[in-house]
Short mmCIF file of C-alpha atoms in Angstrom, two decimals:
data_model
loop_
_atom_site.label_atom_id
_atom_site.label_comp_id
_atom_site.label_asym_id
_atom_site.label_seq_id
_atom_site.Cartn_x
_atom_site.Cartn_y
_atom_site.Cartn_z
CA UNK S 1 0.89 -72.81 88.88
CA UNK S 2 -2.08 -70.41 88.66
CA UNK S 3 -2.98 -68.62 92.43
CA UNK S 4 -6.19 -68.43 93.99
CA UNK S 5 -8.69 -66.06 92.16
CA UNK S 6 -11.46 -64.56 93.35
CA UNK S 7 -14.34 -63.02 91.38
CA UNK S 8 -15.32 -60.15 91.65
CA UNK S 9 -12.61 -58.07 92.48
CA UNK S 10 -15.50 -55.14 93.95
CA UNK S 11 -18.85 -55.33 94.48
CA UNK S 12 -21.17 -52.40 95.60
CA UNK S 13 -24.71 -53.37 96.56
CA UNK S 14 -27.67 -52.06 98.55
CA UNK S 15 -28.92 -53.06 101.89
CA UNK S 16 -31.11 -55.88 101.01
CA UNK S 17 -29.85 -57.18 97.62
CA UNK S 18 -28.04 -60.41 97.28
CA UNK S 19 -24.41 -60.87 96.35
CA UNK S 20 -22.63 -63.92 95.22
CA UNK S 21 -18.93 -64.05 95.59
CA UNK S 22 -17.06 -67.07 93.53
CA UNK S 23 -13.34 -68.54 94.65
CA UNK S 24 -11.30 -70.70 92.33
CA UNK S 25 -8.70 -72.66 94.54
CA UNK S 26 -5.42 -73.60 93.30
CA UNK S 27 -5.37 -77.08 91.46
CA UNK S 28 -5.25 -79.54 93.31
CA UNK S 29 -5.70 -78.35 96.77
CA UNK S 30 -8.80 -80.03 98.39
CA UNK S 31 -9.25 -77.30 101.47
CA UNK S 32 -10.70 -74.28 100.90
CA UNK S 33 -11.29 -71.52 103.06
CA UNK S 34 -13.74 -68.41 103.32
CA UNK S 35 -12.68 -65.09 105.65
CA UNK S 36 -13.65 -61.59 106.11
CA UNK S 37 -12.03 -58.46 107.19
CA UNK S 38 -13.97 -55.87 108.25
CA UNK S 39 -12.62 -52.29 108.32
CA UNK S 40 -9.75 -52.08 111.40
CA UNK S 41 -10.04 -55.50 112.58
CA UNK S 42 -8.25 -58.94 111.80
CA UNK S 43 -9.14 -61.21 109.10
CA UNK S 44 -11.94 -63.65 110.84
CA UNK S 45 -12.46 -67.25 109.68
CA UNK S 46 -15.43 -68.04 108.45
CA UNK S 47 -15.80 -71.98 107.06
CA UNK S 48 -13.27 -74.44 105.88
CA UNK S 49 -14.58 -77.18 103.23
CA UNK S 50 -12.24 -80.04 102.41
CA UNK S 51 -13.57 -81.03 98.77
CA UNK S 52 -17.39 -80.23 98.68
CA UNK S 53 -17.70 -81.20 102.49
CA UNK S 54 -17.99 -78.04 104.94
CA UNK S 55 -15.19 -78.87 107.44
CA UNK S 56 -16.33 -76.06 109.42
CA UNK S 57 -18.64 -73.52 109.18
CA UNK S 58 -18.31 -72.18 112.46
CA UNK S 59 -17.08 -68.60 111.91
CA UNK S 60 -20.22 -68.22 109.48
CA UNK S 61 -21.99 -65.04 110.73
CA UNK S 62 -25.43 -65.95 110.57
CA UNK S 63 -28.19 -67.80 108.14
CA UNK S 64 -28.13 -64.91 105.49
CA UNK S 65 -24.64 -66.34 104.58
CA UNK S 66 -24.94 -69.58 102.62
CA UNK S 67 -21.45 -71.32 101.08
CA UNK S 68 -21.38 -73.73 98.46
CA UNK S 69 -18.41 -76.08 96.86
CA UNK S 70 -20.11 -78.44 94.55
CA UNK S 71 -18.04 -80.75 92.89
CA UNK S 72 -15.20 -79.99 95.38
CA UNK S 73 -13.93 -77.75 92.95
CA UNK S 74 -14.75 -73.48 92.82
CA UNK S 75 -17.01 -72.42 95.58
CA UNK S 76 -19.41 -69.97 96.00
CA UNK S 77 -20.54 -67.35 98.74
CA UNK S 78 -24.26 -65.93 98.56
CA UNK S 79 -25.20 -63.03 101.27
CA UNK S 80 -28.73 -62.41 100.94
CA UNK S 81 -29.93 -59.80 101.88
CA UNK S 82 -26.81 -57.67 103.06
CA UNK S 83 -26.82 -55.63 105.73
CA UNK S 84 -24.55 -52.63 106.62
CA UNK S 85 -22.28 -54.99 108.70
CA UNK S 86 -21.21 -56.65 105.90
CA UNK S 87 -18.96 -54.72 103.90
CA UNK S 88 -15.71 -55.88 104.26
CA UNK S 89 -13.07 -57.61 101.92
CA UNK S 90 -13.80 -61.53 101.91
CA UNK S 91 -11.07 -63.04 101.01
CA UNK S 92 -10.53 -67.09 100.05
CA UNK S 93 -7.82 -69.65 100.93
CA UNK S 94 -6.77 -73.09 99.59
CA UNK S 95 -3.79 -75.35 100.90
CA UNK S 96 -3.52 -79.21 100.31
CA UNK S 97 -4.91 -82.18 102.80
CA UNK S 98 -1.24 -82.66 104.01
CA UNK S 99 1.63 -81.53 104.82
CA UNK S 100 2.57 -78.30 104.41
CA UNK S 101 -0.60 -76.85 105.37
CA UNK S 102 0.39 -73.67 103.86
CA UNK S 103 -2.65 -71.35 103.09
CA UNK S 104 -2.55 -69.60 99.77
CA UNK S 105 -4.95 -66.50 99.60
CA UNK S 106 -6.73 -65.02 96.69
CA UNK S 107 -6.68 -61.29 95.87
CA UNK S 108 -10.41 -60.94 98.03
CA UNK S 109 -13.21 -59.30 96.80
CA UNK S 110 -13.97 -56.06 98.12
CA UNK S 111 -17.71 -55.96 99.23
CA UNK S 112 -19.79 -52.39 99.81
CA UNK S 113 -22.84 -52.33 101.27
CA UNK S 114 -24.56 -49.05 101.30
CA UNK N 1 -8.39 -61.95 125.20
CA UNK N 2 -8.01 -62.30 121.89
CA UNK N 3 -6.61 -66.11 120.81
CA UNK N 4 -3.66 -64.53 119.38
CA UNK N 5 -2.07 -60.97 120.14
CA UNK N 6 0.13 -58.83 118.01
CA UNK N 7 1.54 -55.16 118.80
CA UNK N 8 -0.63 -53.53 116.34
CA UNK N 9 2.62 -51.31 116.29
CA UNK N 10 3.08 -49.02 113.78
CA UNK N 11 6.43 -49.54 113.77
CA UNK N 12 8.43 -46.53 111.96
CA UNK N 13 12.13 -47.46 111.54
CA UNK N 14 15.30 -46.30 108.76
CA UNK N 15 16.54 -48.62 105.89
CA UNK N 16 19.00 -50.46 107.37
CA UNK N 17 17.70 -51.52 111.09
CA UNK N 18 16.76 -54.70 112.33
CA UNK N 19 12.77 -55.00 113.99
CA UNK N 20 11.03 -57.65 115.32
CA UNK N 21 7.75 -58.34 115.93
CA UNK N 22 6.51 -60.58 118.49
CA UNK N 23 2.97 -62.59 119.11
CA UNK N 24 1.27 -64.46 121.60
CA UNK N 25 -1.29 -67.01 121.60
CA UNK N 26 -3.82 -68.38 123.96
CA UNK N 27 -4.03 -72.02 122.68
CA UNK N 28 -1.91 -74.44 124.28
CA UNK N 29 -3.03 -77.17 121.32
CA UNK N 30 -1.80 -75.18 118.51
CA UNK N 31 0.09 -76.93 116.28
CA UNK N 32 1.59 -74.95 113.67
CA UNK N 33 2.35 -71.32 113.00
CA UNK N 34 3.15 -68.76 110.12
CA UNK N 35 3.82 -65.24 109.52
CA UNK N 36 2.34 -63.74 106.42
CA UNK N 37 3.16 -60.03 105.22
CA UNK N 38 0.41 -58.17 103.80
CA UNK N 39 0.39 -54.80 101.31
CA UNK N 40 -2.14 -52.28 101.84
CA UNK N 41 -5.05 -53.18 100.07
CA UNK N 42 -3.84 -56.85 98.91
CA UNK N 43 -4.13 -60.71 99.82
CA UNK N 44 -2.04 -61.96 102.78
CA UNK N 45 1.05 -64.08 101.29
CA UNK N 46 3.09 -66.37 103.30
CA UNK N 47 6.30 -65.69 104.26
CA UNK N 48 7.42 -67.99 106.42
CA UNK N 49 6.14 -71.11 108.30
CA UNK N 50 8.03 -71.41 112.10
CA UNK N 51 9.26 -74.43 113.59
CA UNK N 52 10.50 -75.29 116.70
CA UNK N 53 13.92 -75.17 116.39
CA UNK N 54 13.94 -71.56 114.34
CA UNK N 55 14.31 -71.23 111.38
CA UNK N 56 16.02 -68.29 108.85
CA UNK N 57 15.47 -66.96 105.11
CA UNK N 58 17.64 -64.46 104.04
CA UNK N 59 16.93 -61.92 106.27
CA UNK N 60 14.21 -63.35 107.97
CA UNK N 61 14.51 -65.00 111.49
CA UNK N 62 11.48 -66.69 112.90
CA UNK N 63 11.52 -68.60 116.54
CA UNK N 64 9.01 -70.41 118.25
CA UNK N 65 8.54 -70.75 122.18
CA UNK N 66 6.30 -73.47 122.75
CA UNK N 67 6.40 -73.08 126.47
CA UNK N 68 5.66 -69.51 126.55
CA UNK N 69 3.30 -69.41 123.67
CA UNK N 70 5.15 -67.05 121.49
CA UNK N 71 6.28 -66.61 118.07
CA UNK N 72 8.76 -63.82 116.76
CA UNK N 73 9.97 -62.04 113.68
CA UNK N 74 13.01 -60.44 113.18
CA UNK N 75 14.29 -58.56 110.25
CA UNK N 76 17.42 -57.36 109.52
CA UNK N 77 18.85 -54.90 107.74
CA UNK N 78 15.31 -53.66 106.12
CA UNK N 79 14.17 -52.29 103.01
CA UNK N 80 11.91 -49.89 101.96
CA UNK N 81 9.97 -52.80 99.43
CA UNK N 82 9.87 -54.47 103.49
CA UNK N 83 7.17 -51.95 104.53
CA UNK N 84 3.89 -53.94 104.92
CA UNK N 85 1.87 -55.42 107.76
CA UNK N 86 2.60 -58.82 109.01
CA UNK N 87 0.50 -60.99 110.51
CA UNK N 88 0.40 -63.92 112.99
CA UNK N 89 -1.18 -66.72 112.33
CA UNK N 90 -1.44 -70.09 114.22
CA UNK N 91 -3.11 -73.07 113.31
CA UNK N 92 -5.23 -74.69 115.86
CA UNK N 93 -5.31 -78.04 114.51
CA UNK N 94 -7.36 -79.11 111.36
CA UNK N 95 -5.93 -76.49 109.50
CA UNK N 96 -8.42 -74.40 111.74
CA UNK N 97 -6.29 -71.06 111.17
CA UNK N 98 -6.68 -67.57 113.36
CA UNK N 99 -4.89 -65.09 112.87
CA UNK N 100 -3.72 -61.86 114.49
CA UNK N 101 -4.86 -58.30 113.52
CA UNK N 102 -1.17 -57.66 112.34
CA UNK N 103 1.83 -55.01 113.29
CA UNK N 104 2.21 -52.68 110.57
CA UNK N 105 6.09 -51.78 109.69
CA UNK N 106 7.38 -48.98 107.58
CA UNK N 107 10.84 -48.55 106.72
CA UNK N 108 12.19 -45.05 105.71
CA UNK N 109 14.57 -43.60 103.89
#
């Protein structure tokens, strides 16, 4: 069974430029999960879709992050424009609707902003 | 307070010993809980999922204490490839994970 992958695996940008990070879950699993780690601190939630329905966008940091899942299948992470504050690695999660609820985690991409 | 505490450690011990790691956390609701292991510069991956009653793989020990809100990891007889950070992590309920910053572990020759 193929993991999660996560596209691209680094991505350096300037303050102001847009990125757009993509996450292909495993088959089959309908939840899918965005978080970020910044430098020295814990790995922070940001939204939870189950299919192409945000479950959760809580954690989201503010309006310059937008998520997508069309389809209910890969989903996509747009930061426009990116500050400093956003490096970090972001990395994605899928696990099925039921039991076990086991997250699987793709490699993360690795986002610079300078 | 953060929702769930780990001893960021590091914890420095010989091939051989047994370490184990404990976390808290501040939600009474939670339902379910995991400890994941993570390599320096790579994805978390699960290692375990802990249940109430305990529960062992090989030489991993996991318990659960509902009452005082605390999860713990034991490992026995470690190995270098064990050296890693593990983290906490406890589901709040709608697969709404958090998870702690992690205790970092190296084993030594």
């Amino acid at each position: 069974e193929a993991g999660v992958t996560q596209f691209p695996s680094h991505s350096v940008i300037e303050k102001g430029q847009t990125v757009t990070l993509r996450c292909d879950p495993i088959s089959g699993h309908d939840n899918l999960y965005w978080y970020r780690r910044v430098m020295g601190k814990e790995i922070k939630f940001l939204l939870h879709f189950v299919k192409e329905s945000k479950q959760d966008e809580s954690g989201m940091p503010n309006n310059r992050f937008l998520a997508e899942r069309t389809g209910g299948t890969y989903s996509t992470l747009k930061v426009q424009p990116a500050e400093l504050e956003d490096s970090g690695v972001y990395f994605c999660a899928s696990s099925r609707v039921r039991e076990p609820y086991e997250q699987y985690f793709g490699p993360g991409t690795r986002l610079t902003v300078t | 307070r953060k929702e769930v505490e780990q001893d960021p450690g590091p914890f420095n011990v010989p091939e051989g010993a047994t370490v184990a790691f404990n976390c808290t956390y501040s939600n009474s609701a939670s339902q379910s809980f995991f400890w994941y292991r993570q390599d320096c510069r790579k994805e978390p991956k699960l290692l375990m999922s802990v249940y109430s009653s305990g529960n062992e793989d090989g030489r991993f020990t996991a318990q659960l204490n509902r009452a005082s809100q605390y999860i713990s990891l034991l490992i026995r007889d470690s190995k270098l490839s064990d050296s890693a950070t593990y983290l906490c992590v406890v589901n709040r309920g709608n697969n709404d994970m958090r998870f702690g910053a992690g205790t970092r572990l190296t084993v030594k020759p």
